[in-house]
XYZ file of C-alpha atoms in Angstrom:
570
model
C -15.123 87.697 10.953
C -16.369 85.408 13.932
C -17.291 86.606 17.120
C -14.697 85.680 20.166
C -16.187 84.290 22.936
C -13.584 84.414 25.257
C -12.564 88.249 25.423
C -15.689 89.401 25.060
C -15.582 92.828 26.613
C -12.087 93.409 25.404
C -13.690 92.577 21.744
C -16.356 95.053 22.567
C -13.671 97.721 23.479
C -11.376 97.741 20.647
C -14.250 97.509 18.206
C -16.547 100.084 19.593
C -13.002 102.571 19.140
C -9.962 100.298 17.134
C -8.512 103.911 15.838
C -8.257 104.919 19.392
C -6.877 101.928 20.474
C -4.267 101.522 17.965
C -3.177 105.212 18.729
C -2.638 104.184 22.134
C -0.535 100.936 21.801
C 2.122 102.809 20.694
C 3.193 104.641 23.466
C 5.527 102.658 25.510
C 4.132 102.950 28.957
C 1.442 101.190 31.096
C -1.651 102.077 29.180
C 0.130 101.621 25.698
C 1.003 98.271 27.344
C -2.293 97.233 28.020
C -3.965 98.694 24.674
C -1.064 96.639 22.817
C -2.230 93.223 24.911
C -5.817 93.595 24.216
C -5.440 94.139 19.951
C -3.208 90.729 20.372
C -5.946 89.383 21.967
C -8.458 90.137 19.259
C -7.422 92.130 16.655
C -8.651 89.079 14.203
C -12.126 89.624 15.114
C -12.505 93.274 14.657
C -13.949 94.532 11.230
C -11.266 96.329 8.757
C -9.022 96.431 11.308
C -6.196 95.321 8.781
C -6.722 98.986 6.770
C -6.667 100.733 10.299
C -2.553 100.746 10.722
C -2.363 97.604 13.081
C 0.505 96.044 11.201
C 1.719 99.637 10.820
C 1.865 100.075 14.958
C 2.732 96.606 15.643
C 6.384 97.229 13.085
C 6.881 100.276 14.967
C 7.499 98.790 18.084
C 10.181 96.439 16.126
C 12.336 99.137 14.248
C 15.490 98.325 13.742
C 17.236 100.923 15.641
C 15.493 100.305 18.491
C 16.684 96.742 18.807
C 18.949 96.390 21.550
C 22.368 94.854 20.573
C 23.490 93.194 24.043
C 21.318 90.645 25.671
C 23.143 91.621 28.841
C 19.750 93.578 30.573
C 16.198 93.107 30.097
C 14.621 96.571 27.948
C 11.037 97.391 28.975
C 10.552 97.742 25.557
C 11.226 94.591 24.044
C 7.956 93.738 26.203
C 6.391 95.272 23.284
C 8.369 93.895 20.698
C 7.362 90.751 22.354
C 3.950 91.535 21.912
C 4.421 92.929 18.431
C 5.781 89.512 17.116
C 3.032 87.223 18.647
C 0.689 89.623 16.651
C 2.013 89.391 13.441
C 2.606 85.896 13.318
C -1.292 85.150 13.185
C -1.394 87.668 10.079
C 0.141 85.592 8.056
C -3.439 84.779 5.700
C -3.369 88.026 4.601
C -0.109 88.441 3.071
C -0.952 86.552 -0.231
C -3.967 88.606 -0.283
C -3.539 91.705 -3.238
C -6.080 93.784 -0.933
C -3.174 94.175 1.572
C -0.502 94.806 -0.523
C 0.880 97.724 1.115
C 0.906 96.327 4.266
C 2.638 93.310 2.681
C 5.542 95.384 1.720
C 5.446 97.399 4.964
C 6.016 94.155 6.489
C 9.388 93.455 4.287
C 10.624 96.573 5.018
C 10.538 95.890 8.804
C 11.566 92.483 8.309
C 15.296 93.513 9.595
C 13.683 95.612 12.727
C 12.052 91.780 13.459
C 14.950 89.756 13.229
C 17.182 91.836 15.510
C 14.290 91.624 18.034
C 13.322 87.882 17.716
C 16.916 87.491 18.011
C 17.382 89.362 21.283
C 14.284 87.802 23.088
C 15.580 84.575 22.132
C 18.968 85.393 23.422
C 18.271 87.114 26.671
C 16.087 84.236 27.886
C 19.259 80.907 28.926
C 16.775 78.901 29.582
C 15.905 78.395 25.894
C 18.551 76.825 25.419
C 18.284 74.463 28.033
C 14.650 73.477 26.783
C 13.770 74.505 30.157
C 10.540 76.724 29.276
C 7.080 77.438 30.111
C 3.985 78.286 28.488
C 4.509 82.219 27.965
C 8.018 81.256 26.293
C 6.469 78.064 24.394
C 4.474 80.907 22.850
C 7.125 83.562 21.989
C 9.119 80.528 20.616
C 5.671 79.686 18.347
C 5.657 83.056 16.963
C 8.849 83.107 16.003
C 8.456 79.890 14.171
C 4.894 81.239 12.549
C 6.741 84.290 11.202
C 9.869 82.289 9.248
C 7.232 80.116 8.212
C 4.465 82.189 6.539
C 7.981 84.394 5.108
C 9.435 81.768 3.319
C 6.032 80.371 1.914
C 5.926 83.359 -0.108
C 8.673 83.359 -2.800
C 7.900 87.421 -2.645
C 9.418 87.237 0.455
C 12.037 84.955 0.774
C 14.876 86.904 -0.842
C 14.377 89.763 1.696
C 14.298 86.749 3.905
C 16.939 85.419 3.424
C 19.816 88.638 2.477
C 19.151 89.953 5.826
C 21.689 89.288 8.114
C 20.766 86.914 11.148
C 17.763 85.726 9.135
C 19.161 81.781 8.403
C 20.455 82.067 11.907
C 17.259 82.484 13.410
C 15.599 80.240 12.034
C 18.599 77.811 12.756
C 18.141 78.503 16.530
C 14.488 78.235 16.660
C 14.689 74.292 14.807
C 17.538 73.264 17.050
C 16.295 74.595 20.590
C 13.045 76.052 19.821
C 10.552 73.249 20.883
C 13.537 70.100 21.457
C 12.140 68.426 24.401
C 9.032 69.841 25.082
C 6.750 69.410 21.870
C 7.407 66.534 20.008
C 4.714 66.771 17.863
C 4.847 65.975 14.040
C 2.893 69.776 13.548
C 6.118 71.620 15.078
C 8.769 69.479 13.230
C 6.560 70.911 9.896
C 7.067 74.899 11.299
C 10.590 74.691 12.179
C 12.267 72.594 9.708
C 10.126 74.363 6.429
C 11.308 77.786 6.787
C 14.868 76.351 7.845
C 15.011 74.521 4.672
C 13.581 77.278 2.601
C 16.039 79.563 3.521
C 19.068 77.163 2.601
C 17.484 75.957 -0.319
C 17.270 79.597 -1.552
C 20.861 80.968 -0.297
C 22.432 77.574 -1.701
C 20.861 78.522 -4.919
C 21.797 82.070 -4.316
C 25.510 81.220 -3.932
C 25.766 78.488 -6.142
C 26.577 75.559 -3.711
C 29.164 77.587 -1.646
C 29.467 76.646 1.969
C 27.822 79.892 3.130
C 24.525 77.887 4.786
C 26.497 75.513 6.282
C 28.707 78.028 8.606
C 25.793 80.152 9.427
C 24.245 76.854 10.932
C 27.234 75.656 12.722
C 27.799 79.372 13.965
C 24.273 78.701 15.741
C 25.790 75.591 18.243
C 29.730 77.021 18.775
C 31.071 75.205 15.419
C 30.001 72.039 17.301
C 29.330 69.426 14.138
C 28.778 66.521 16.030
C 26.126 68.170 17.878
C 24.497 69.497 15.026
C 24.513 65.932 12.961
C 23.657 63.908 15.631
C 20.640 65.557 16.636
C 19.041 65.843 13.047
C 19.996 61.940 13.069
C 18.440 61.573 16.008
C 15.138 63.521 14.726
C 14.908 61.504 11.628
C 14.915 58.549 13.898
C 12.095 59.299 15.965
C 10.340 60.285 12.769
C 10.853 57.023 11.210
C 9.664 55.140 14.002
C 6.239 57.145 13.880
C 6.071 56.863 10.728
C 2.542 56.005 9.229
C 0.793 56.751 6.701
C -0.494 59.840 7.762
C 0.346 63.061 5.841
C 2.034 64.931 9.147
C 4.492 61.773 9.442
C 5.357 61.391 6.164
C 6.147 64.874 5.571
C 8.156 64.954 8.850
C 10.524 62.376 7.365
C 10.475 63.863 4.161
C 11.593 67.575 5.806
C 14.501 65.925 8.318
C 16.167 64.102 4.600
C 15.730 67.219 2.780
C 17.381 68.927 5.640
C 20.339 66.071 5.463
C 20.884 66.418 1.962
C 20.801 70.514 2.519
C 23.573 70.304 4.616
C 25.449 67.337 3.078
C 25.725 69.723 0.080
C 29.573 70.609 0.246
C 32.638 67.925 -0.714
C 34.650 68.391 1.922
C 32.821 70.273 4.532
C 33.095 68.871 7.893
C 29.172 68.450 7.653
C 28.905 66.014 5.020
C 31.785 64.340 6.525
C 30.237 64.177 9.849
C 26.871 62.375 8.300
C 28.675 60.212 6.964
C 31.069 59.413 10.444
C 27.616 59.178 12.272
C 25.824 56.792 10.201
C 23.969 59.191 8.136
C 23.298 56.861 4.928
C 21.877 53.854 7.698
C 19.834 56.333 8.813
C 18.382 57.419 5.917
C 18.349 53.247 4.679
C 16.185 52.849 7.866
C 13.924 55.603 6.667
C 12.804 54.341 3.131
C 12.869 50.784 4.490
C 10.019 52.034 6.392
C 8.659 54.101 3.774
C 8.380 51.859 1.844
C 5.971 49.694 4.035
C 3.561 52.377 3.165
C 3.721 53.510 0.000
C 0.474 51.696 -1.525
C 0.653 51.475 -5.453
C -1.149 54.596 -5.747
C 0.275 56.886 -3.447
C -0.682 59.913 -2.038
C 0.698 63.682 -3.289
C 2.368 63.139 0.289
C 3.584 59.751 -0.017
C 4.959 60.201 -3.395
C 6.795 63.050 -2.196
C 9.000 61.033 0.840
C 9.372 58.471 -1.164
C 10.721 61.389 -4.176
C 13.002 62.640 -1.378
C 14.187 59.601 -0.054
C 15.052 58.169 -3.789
C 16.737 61.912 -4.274
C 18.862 61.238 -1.039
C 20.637 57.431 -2.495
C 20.881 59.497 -6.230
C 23.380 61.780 -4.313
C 24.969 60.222 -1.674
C 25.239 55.838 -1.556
C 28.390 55.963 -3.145
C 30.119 58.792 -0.796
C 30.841 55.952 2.045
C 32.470 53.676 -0.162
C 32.353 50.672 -1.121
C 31.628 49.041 2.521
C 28.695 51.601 2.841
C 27.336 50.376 -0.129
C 27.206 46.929 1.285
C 26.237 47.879 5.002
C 22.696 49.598 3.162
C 21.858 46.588 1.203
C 22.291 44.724 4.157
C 19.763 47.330 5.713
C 17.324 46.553 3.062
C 17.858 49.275 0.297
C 17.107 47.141 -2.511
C 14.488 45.334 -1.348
C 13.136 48.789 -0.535
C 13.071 49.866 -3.762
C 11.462 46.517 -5.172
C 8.506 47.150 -2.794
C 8.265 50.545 -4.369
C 8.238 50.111 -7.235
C 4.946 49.486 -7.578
C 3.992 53.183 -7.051
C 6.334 54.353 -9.695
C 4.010 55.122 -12.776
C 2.837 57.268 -10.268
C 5.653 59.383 -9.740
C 7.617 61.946 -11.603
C 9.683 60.802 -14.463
C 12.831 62.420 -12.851
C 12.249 60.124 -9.764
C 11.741 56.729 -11.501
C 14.850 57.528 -13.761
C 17.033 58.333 -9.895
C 15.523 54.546 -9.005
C 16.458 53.088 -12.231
C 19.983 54.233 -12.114
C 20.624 53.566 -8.963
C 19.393 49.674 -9.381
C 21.185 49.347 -12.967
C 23.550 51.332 -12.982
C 25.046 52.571 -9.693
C 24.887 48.852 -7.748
C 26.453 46.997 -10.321
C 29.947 47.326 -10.581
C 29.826 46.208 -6.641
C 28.532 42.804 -7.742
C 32.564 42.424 -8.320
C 32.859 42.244 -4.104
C 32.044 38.997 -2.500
C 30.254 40.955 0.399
C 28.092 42.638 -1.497
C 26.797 39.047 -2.981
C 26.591 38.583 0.156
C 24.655 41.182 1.365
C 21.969 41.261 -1.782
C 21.101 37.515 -2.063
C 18.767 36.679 0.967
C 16.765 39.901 -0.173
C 15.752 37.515 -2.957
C 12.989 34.872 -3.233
C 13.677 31.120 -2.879
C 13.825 30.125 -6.108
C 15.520 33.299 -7.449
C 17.848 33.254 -4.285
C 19.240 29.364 -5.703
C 19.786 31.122 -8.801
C 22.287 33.973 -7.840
C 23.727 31.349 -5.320
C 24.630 29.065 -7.814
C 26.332 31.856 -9.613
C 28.383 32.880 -6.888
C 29.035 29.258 -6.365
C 30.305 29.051 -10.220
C 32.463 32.338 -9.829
C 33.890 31.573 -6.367
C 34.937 27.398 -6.715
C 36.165 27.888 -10.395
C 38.404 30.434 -10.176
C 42.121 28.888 -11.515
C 44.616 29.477 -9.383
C 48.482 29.192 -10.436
C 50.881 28.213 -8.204
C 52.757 31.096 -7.916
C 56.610 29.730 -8.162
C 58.034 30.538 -11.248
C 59.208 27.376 -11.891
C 56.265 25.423 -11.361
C 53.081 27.429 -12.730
C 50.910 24.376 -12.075
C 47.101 24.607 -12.214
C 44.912 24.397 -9.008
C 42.583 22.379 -10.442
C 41.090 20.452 -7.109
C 41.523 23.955 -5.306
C 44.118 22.697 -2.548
C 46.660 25.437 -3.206
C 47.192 27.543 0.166
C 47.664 31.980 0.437
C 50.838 33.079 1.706
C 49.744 34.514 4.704
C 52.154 37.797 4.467
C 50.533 39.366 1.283
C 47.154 37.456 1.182
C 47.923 37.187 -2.915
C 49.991 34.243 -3.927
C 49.529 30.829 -3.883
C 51.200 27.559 -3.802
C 51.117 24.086 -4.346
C 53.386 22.860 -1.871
C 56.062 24.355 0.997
C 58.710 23.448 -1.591
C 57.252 25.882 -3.977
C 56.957 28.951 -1.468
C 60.180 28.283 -0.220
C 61.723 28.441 -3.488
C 59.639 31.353 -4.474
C 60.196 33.267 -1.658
C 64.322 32.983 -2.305
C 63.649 33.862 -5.797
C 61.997 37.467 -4.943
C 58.656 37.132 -3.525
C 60.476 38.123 -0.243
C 61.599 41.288 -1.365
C 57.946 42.309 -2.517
C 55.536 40.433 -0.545
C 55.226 42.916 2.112
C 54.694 45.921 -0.991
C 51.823 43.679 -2.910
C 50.136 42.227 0.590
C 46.470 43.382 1.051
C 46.064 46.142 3.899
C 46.120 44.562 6.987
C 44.231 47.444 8.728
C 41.295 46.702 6.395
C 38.794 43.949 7.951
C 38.630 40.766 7.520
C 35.509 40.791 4.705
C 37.644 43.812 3.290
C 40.826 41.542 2.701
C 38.287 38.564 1.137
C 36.756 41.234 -1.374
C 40.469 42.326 -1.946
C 41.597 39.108 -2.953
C 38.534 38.005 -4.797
C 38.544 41.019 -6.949
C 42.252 39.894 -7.428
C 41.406 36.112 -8.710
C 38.635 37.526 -10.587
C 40.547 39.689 -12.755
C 43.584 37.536 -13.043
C 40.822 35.042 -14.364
C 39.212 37.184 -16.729
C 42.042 38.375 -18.489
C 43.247 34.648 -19.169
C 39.638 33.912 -20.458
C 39.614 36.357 -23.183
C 43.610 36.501 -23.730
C 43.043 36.241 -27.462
C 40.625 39.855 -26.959
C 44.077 41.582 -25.106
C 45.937 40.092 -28.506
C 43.469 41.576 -30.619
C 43.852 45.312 -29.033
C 47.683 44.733 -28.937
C 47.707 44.093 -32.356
C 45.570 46.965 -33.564
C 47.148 49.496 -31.015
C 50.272 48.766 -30.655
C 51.749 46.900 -33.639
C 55.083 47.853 -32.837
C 55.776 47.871 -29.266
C 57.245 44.364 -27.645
C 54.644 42.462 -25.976
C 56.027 42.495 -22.399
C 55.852 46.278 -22.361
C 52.349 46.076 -22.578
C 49.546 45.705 -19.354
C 46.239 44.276 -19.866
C 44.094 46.562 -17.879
C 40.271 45.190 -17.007
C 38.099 47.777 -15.976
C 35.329 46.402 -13.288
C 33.161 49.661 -13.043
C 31.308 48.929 -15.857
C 29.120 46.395 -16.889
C 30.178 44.258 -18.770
C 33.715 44.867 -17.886
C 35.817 46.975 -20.379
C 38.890 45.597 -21.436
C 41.938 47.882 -22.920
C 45.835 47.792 -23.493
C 48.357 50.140 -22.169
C 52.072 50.336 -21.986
C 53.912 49.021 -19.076
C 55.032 52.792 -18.020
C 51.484 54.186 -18.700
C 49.832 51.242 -16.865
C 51.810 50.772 -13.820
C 52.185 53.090 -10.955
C 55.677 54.383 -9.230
C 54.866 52.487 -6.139
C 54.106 48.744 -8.226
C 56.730 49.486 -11.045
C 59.627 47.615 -8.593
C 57.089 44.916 -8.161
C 56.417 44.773 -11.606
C 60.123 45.072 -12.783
C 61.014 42.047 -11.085
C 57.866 39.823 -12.582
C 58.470 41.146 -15.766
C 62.305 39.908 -15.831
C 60.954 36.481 -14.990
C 58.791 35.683 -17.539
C 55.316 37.261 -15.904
C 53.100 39.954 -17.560
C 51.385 42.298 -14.993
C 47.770 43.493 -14.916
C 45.848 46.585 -14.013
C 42.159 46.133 -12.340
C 39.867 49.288 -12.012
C 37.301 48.976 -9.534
C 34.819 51.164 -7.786
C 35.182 52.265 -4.548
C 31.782 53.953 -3.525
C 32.339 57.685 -5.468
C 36.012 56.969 -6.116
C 37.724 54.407 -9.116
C 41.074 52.740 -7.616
C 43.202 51.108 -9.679
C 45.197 47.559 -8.433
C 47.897 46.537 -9.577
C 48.094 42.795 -9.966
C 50.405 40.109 -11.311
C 49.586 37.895 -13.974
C 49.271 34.163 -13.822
C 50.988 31.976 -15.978
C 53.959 32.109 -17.590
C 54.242 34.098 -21.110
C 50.777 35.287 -21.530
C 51.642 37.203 -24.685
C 52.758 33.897 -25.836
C 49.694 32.193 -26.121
C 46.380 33.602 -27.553
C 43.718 31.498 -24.910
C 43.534 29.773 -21.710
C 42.394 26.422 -23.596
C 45.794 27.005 -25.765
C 48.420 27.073 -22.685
């Protein structure tokens, strides 16, 4: 062991008598005191001191029944538990050693006796809470964070960890107030968050994905969840924008969305919710957009790890804010983050590559179906590729055919001068003669049931309606396909109690054929009724709504569609 050089005589002390010493520190008065301070001071430097009982003395100044369990008055004695804990969090190099094997398992055993005492020096001391501390506390607070993190480092350890009561708790309190305006260093984000995250990996495992984890840590701030999610939010932030490539950087962003995606774990828990209310998923968009300025094609262990993390994150969660989430991240960059990645991905685990892949062909997809989304994706393109999709979303959006929607007219749109009805934001017309007429005929007694939601935006009510003109379109392009699946599937049933039904959330679209009391809701079957009696077939349109599939009702257009077997034919 090296010499210290600045305790010298204290060094020369303990080692000329560390038996004697040790015997001493554990009496709990002055000179115990004092003989406890000085092996803190350098019980690293003194030969075979490990085999002397130092850990031994140190855990029995943090029983468990000692531990006081009100905060309401200061105990002499927790000076020494004080001490005790400083101590033992520098001993962590020697637990993975098999030489010290006993006092390994010593040190499980008393793991209870130190989380009732970390707890009440953390507790009696307000101003922890209030980041107001100095030096001496900066230090209890870093011993407390050395301890959870050499534990959960060990898997040996971390179930003893982790069962005993107050344990997640702990290490909750020491993330959220432990060093939170004080250090702001990339080092202490690495000791708080990696035992925090340890210990809900392990109980989420432990308990199967029950909420468990998530309670304990919004026991820690008074059930306050905005509290809680903004200030991890917050955290990532200021990790992002430090965010080189250096290896304590990187792996600070990589901890904070591990940390997010702990928590998020629960449908349904006011957590996950909460990410999501706060801007979680933009947050996390920010993060790989900057990732993925420095992920070089052959990326580091650490590197390839964020950028693992970050990919794991999207896998999970960038269809939980529905569809307008889904469109706010591309806007952010997500796909042009993953193009600049990709790159590096030989280099990474299958798993990961496979999470990209899906998420670029199969996840984003079925959005292509919303007009913002085009919207959103295209300038992420180059030039020459970026004329290309335009022109396709020219070609889908100017030749739509739109019917005029008077049954006694049906006439084709063909110069695209028909105007909306401005109650439902579905029909159209050719002329005020034909709404009029329309609107005695029935459309009054149904426009306000069919109209798109007018508390959505107004990009929400465009996607709405395209979606609607799309499908309407698509089902009169391959009207001889619906004949085809009528005729095999139901040979017998009249035509107008059967729905064509277009499904949108996959690629290529899925077409099918259901019966008109299968297909069509309770709220739609009025609507439906009354198109039906006059000559108009209705249609159903699945479409993806970030993780959930809604179904639309729409009506057809054109007049007898089970009458003719193409668009070219009627």
């Amino acid at each position: 062991m090296a010499q210290n050089t600045q305790y010298p005589d204290v060094l020369r002390r303990v080692s000329a008598t560390p038996m004697r010493c040790i015997s001493v520190a554990r009496h709990q008065n002055p000179r115990g005191l004092s003989a406890l301070q000085d092996l803190v001071k350098v019980w690293a430097h003194v030969p075979r001191i490990m085999e002397l009982g130092i850990i031994e003395m140190f855990l029995f100044h943090l029983r468990e029944e000692l531990a006081p369990s009100s905060t309401r008055e200061w105990r002499e004695d927790a000076l020494f538990a004080h001490f005790s804990l400083i101590a033992l969090s520098g001993m962590a190099s020697f637990f993975d050693d098999p030489k010290y094997d006993m006092q390994a398992r010593a040190l499980l055993a008393g793991w209870p006796g130190i989380v009732k005492w970390s707890h009440y020096n953390y507790d009696f001391h307000p101003n922890l809470a209030r980041q107001k501390v100095n030096s001496q506390q900066l230090v209890f607070i870093a011993s407390i964070a050395g301890l959870l993190f050499a534990f959960s480092r060990f898997p040996a350890f971390q179930p003893t960890m982790v069962d005993t009561p107050g344990s997640i708790e702990l290490a909750a309190k020491v993330w959220i107030w432990g060093f939170e305006g004080k250090i702001n260093l990339e080092n202490a984000t690495i000791c708080t968050t990696v035992p925090l995250n340890d210990c809900l990996k392990y109980r989420t495992t432990q308990l199967q994905g029950r909420v468990d984890v998530h309670d304990k840590m919004l026991s820690v701030v008074d059930g306050d969840t905005d509290f809680l999610v903004r200030l991890i939010l917050r955290r990532l932030g200021k990790a992002t924008k430090r965010l080189d490539d250096s290896v304590a950087t990187l792996t600070a962003v990589a901890l904070y969305l591990e940390l997010i995606m702990l928590l998020c774990g629960p449908d349904m828990h006011p957590l996950q919710r909460g990410f999501f209310d706060a801007g979680g998923i933009a947050c996390v968009t920010r993060a790989i957009v900057a990732v993925s300025r420095t992920i070089p094609p052959n990326p580091t262990e650490y590197q390839g790890n964020t950028l693992t993390t970050c990919i794991s994150f999207f896998s999970l969660y960038l269809q939980k804010d529905g569809y307008a989430g889904v469109v706010r991240v591309m806007k952010m960059g997500l796909l042009q983050a993953l193009l600049d990645c990709s790159p590096a991905f030989p280099r990474l685990p299958k798993d990961t590559v496979d999470m990209a892949l899906a998420i670029v062909c199969d996840v984003l997809p079925p959005y292509a179906v919303y007009q913002s989304f085009f919207d959103a994706v295209v300038p992420f393109f180059r030039d020459r590729e970026q004329e290309k999709l335009l022109a396709l979303l020219s070609t889908e959006t100017t030749v739509t055919p739109f019917w005029c929607d008077n049954i006694e007219c049906r006439r084709l749109d063909t110069e695209h001068t028909f105007k909306i009805c401005r109650g439902c934001q579905v029909v159209y017309y050719c002329s005020p003669e034909c709404q009029k007429a329309d609107w005695k005929a029935g459309h009054r007694s149904v426009c306000e049931l069919i109209k798109v939601d007018s508390r959505l935006g107004r990009r929400e009510q465009r996607d709405q309606s395209n979606i609607q003109s799309l499908a309407q379109t698509i089902v009169h392009l391959n009207s001889a396909t619906f004949h085809t699946i009528a005729e095999r599937e139901f040979p017998d049933t009249p035509r107008n109690e059967l729905v064509p039904c277009v499904d949108l959330t996959r690629v290529p679209e899925v077409f099918s054929v259901r019966t008109f009391d299968d297909a069509i809701s309770e709220r739609f079957r009025p609507i439906a009724d009354w198109y039906r009696s006059h000559g108009s077939t209705s249609i159903v349109c699945t479409r993806k709504d970030g993780s959930e599939v809604r179904e639309m009702w729409l009506r057809a257009v054109g007049e007898n569609f089970w009458e003719v077997k193409s668009l070219n034919d009627s």
